[in-house]
Short mmCIF file of C-alpha atoms in Angstrom, two decimals:
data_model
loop_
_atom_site.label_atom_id
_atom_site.label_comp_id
_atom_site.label_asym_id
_atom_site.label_seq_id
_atom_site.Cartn_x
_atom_site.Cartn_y
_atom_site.Cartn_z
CA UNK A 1 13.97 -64.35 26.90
CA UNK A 2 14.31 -67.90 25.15
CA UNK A 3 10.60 -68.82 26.87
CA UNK A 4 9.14 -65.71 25.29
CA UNK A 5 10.70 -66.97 21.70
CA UNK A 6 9.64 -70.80 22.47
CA UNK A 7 6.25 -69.70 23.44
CA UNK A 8 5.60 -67.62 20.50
CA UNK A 9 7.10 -70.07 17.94
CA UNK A 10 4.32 -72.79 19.72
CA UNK A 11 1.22 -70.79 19.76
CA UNK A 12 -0.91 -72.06 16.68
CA UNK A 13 -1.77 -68.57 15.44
CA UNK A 14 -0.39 -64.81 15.46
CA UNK A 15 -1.36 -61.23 15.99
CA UNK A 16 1.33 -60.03 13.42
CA UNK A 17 1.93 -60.63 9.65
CA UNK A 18 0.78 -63.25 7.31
CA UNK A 19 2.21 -66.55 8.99
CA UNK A 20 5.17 -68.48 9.49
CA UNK A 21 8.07 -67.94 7.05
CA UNK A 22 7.66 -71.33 6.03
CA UNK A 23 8.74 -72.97 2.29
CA UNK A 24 5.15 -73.09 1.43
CA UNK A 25 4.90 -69.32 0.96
CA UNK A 26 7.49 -70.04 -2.06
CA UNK A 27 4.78 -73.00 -3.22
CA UNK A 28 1.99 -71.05 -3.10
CA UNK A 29 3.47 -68.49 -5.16
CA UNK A 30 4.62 -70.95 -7.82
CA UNK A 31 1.00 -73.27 -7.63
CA UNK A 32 -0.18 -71.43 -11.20
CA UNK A 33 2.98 -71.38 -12.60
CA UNK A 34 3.66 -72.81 -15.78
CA UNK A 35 6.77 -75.45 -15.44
CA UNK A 36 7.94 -73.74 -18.88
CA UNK A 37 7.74 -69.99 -17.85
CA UNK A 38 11.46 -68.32 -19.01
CA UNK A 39 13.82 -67.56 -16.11
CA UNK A 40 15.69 -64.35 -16.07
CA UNK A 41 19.25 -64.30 -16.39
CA UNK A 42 21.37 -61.10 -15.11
CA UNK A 43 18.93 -58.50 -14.86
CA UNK A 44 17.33 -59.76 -18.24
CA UNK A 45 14.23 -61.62 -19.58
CA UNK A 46 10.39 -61.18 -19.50
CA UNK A 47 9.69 -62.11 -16.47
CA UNK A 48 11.76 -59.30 -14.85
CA UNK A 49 11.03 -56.08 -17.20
CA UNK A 50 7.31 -57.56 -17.25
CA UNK A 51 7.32 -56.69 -13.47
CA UNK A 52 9.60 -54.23 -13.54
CA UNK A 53 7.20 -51.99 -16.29
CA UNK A 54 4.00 -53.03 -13.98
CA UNK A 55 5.66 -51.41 -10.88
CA UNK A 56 6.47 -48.54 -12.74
CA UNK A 57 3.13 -48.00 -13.90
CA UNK A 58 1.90 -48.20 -10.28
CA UNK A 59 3.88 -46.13 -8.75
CA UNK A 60 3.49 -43.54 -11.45
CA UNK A 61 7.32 -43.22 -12.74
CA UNK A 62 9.43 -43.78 -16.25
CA UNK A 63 11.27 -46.42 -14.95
CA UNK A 64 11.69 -49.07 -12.57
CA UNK A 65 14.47 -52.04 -11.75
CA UNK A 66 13.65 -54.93 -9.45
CA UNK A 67 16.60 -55.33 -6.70
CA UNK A 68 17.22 -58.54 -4.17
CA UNK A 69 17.19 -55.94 -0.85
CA UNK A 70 15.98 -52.63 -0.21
CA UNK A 71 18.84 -51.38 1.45
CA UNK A 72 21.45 -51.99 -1.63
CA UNK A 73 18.43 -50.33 -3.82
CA UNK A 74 18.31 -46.99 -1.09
CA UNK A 75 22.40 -47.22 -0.57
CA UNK A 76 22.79 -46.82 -4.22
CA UNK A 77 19.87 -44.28 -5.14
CA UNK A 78 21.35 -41.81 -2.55
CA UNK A 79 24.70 -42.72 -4.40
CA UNK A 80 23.51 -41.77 -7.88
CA UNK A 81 21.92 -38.38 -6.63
CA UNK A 82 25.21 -37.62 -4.69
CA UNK A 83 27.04 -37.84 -8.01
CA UNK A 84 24.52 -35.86 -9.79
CA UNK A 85 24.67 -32.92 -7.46
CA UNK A 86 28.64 -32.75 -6.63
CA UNK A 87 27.44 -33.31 -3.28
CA UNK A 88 28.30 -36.28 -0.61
CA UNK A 89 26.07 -35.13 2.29
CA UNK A 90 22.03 -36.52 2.26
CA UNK A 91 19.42 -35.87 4.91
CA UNK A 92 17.51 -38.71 7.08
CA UNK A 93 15.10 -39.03 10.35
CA UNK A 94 17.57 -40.32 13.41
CA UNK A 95 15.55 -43.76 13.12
CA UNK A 96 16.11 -44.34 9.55
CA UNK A 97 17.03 -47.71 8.10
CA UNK A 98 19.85 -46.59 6.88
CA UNK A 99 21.30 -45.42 10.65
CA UNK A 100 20.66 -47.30 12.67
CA UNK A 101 20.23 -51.51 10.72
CA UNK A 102 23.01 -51.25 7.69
CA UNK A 103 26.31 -51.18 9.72
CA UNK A 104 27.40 -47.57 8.30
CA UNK A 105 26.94 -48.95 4.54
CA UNK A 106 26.25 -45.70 3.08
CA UNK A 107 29.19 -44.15 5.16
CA UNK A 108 31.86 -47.45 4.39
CA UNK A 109 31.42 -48.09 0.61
CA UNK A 110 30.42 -44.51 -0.52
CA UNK A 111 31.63 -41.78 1.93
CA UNK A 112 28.49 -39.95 2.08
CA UNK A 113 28.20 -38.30 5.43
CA UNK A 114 24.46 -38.45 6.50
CA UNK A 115 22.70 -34.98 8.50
CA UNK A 116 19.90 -36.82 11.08
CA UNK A 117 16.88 -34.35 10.84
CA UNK A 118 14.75 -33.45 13.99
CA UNK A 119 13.78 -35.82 17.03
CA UNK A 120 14.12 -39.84 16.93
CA UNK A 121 10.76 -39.69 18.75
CA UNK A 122 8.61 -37.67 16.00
CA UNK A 123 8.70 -37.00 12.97
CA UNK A 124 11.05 -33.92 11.42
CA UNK A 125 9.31 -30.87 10.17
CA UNK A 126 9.22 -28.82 7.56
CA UNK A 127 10.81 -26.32 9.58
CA UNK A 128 13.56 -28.94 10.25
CA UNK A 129 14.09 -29.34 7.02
CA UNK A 130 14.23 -25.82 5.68
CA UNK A 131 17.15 -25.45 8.01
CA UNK A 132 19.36 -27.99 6.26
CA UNK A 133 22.57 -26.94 4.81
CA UNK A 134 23.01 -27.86 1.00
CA UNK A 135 22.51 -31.45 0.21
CA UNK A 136 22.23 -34.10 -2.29
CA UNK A 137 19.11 -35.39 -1.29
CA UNK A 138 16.33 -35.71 1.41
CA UNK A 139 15.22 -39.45 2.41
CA UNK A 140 11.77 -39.43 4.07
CA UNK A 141 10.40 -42.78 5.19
CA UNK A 142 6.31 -43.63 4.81
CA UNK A 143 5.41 -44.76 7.68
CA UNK A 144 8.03 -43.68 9.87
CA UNK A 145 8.37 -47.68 11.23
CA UNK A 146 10.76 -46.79 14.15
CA UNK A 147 8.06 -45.03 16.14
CA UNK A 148 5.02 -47.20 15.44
CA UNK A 149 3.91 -45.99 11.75
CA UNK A 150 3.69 -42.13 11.86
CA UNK A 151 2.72 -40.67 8.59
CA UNK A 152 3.10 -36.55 8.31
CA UNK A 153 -0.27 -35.15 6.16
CA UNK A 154 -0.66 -35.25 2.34
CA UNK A 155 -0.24 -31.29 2.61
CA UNK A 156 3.07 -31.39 4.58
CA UNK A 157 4.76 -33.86 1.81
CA UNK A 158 3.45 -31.83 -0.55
CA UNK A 159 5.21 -28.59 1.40
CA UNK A 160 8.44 -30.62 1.78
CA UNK A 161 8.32 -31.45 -1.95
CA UNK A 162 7.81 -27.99 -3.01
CA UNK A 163 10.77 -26.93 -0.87
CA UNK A 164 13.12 -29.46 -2.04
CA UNK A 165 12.52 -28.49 -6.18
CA UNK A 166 13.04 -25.14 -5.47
CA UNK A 167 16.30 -26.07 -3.68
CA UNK A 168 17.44 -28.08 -6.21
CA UNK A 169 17.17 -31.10 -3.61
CA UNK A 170 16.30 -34.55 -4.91
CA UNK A 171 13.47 -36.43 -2.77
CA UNK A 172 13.66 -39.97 -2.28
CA UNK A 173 10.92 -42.16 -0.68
CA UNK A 174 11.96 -44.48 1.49
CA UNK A 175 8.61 -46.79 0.89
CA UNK A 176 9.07 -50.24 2.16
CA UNK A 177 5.72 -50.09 3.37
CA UNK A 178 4.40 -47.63 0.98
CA UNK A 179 0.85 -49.59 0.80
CA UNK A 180 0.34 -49.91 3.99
CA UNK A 181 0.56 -46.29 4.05
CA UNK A 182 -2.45 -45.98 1.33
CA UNK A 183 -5.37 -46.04 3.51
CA UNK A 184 -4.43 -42.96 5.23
CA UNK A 185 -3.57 -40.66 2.89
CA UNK A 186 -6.92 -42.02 0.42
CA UNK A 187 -4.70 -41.88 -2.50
CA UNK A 188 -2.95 -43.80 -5.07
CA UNK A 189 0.24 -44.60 -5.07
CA UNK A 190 1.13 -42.77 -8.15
CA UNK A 191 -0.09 -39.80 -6.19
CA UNK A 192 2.25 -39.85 -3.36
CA UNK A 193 4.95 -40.79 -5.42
CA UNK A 194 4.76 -37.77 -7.89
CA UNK A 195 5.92 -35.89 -5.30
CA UNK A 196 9.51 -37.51 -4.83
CA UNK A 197 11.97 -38.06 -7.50
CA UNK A 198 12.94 -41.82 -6.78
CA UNK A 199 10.96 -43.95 -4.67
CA UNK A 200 11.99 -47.88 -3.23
CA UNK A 201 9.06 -50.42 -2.04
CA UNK A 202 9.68 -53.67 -0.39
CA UNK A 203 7.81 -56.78 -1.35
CA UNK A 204 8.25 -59.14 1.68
CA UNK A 205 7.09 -56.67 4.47
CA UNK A 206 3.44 -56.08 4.49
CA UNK A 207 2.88 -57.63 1.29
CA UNK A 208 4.71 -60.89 2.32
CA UNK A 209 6.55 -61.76 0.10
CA UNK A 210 9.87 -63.86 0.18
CA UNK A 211 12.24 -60.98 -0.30
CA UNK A 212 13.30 -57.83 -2.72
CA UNK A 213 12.45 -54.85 -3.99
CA UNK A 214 11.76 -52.17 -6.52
CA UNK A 215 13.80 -48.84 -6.76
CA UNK A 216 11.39 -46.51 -9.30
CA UNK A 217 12.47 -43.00 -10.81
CA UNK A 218 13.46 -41.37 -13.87
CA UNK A 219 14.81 -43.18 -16.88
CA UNK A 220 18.56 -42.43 -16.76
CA UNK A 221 18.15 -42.77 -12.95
CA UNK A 222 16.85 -46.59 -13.17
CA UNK A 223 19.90 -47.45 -16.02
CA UNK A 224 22.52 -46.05 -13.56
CA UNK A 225 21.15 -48.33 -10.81
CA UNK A 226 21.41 -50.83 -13.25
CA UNK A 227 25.15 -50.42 -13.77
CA UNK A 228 25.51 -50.21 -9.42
CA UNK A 229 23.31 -53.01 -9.43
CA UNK A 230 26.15 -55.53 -11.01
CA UNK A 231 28.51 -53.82 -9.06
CA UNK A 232 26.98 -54.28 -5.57
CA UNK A 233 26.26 -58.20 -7.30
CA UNK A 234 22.70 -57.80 -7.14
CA UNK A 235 22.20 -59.57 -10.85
CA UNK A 236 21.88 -62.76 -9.46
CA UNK A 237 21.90 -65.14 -12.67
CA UNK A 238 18.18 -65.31 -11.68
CA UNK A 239 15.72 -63.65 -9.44
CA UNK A 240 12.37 -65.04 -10.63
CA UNK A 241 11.42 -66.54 -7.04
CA UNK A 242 11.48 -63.61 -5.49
CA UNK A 243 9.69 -61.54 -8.44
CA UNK A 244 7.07 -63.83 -9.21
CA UNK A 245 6.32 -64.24 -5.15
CA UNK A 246 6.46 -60.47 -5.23
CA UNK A 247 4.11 -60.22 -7.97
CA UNK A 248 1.61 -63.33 -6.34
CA UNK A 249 1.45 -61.57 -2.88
CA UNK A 250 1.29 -57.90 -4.57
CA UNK A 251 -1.54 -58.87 -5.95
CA UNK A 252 -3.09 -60.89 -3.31
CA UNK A 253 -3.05 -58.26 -0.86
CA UNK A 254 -3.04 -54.98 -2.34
CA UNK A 255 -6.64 -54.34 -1.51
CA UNK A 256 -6.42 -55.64 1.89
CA UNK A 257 -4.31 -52.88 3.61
CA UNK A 258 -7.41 -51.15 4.71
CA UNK A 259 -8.72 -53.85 6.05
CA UNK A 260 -5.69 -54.41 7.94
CA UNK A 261 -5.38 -50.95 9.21
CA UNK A 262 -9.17 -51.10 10.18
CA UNK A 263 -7.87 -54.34 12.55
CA UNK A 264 -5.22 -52.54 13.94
CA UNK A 265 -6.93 -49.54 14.80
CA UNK A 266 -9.32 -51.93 16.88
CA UNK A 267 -6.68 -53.89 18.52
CA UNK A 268 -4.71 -50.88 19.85
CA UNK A 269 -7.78 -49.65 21.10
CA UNK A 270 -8.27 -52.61 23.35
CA UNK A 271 -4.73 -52.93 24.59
CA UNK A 272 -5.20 -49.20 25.55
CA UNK A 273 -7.86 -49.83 28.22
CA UNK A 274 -5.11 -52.04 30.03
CA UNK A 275 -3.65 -50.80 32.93
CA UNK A 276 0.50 -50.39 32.51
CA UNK A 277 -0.25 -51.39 28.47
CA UNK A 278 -0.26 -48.13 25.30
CA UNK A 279 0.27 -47.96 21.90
CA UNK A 280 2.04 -45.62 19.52
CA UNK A 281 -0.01 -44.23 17.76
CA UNK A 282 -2.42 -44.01 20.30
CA UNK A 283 -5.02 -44.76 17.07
CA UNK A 284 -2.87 -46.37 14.43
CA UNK A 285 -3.03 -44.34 10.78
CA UNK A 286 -1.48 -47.82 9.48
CA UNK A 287 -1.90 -51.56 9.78
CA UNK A 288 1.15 -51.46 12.42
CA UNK A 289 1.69 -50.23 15.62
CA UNK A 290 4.64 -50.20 18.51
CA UNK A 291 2.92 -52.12 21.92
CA UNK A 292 4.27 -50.68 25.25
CA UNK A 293 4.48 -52.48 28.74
CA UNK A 294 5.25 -50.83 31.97
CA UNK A 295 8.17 -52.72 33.75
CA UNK A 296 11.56 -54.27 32.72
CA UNK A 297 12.04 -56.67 29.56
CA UNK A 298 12.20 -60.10 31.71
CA UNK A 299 9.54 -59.68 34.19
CA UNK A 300 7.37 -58.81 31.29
CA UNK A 301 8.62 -61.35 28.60
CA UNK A 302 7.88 -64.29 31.64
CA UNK A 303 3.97 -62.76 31.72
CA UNK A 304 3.66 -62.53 27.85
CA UNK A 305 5.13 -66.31 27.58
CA UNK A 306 2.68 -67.48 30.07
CA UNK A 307 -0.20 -66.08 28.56
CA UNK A 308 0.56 -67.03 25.11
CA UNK A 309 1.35 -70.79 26.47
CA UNK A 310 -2.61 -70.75 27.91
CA UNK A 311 -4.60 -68.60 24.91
CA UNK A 312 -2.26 -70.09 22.40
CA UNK A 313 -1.87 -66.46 20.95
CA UNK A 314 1.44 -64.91 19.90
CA UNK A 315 1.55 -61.93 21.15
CA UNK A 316 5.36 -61.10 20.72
CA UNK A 317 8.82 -63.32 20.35
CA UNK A 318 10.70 -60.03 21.33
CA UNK A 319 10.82 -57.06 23.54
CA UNK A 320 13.01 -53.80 23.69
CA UNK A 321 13.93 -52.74 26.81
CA UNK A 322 13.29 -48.77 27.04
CA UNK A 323 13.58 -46.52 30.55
CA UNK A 324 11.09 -48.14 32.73
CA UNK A 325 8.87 -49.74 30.29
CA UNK A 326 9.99 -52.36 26.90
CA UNK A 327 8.29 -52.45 23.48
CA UNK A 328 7.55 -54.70 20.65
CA UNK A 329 5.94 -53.66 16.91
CA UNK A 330 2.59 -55.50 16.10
CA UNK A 331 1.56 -55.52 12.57
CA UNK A 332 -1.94 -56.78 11.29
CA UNK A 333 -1.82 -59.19 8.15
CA UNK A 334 -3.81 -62.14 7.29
CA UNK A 335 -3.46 -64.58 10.65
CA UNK A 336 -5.30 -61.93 12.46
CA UNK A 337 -8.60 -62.63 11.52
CA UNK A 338 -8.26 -66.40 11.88
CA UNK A 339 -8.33 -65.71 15.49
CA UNK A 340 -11.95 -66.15 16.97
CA UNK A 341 -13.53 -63.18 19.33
CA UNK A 342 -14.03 -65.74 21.65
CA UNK A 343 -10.29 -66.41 21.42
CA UNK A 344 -9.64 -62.50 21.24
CA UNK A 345 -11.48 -61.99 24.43
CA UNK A 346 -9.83 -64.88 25.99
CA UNK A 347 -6.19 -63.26 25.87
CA UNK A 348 -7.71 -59.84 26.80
CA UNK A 349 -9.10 -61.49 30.00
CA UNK A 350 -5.63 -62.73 30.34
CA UNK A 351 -3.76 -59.51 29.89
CA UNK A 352 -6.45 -57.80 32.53
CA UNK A 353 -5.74 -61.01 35.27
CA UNK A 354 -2.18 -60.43 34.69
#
């Protein structure tokens, strides 16, 4: 697969994200940033409670505390409502972050036993859920990234929040890609987050940033993650690239996401009329997607490398070999629309000769 990688790292532009990891998304950040701005030091400062009190206010909750990674902010909220209930058992979809990418963190360091909720190829149901045993706490994930962006209905959250309260069940949001979720639901994000009691948001995903994260929630909530903050050594003696970049691209692309979803909702819709090519969703409800090929991971990683040597499109870097068919995740930033329709309809004439 190194000539699928090779190719993709040489095409000149993308169908996914905002560009190239390169420094210059750091310099672009800093370009109208005074040389004098304060630093913060340990978790302290203006420049991180400025932030941190913005977020808050957008996602409609008392407090908030800015975090290097999302999964020490969602390893230690499930921690802190494990020691509020007595309890040391949560609830999470089979595909979760947590599962299947974080080497058994939440299992290793706090001995919280994890119940996996419905089928890894949907989403659970409120039926699922009003099944579970006593827990701690419910994780749900919007979108559900694992299988292409799902997003349950504005009614069945608010179903699954009503159950939880009267179960005495806390309700975390697992939101790395909360605004990307946005368009769909036609609602603030204040809106969807008044329905769970702590909520974390990533801000180098689709908003492209260079990395961390905000974990949001109730007052005492936000000072205990504070306190497992040092602990996990997440008060770096400063974190002002990554918060200012946060707050740069947050701002830079916050009204964009329908735009983006609008994209991807056209682009799946062309690589569905390919023969041995789907998506899931078949219509995207987000600006992402999962891309399916019929036929094993090599024979299909040479044709995708070829084609993206002549068009000069990436298509992918990576594929996941499934029963009979492999996969890759496309996800619509801001290199999509420097591609040309001529240039469009070149690789589609491509993927139809191939």
């Amino acid at each position: 697969m190194e000539r699928l990688v090779d190719t993709y790292l040489q095409t000149t532009v993308q169908l996914s994200g905002h560009g190239k990891r390169e420094v210059r998304v750091l310099k672009r950040a800093f370009e109208q940033v005074r040389e004098d701005e304060p630093s913060d030091q340990y978790g302290q400062g203006k420049t991180i409670r400025q932030f941190e009190e913005k977020m808050a206010h957008v996602l409609g909750k008392e407090s908030a505390v800015f975090f290097p990674s999302g999964t020490m902010a969602q390893q230690i909220a499930l921690r802190i409502w494990c020691d509020e209930t007595g309890k040391k058992t949560v609830a999470y979809h089979p595909l979760c972050h947590l599962e299947i990418h974080e080497q058994d963190g939440l299992k290793e360091l706090h001995h919280i036993e994890p119940i996996l909720v419905g089928d890894e190829n949907r989403l659970m149901t409120l039926e699922e859920i009003q099944a579970l045993p006593d827990i701690a706490c419910l994780l749900l994930e919007l979108p559900q990234r694992e299988i292409g962006g799902e997003l349950p209905t504005f009614e069945e959250l608010e179903a699954i929040s009503e159950h939880c309260r009267d179960k005495g069940i806390y309700l975390h949001l697992d939101g790395a890609r909360l605004f990307e979720s946005l368009p769909y639901y036609e609602k603030e994000a204040s809106e969807i987050c008044a329905l769970f009691d702590s909520v974390y948001v990533s801000f180098y995903k689709g908003i492209g940033g260079i990395a961390g994260a905000i974990l949001a929630g109730p007052k005492a909530f936000c000072d205990t993650s504070k306190v497992w903050k040092r602990r996990y050594g997440g008060d770096l003696i400063s974190l002002y690239p990554y918060i200012l970049s946060s707050d740069y691209y947050y701002e830079l692309r916050k009204e964009k996401m329908t735009e983006y979803r609008d994209e991807a909702v056209r682009l799946a819709a062309r690589f569905n009329e390919l023969d041995g090519v789907w998506t899931t969703p078949h219509i995207p409800v987000t600006n992402m997607f999962h891309l399916h090929f019929h036929g094993a991971k090599e024979e299909v990683g040479e044709r995708i490398a070829g084609i993206q040597e002549k068009t000069g499109i990436g298509i992918t870097g990576y594929l996941v070999e499934k029963e009979g068919y492999c996969s890759t995740e496309i996800s619509i930033g801001d290199v999509y629309p420097e591609i040309t329709s001529n240039q469009l309809d070149g690789l589609f004439r491509q993927l139809h000769a191939e």
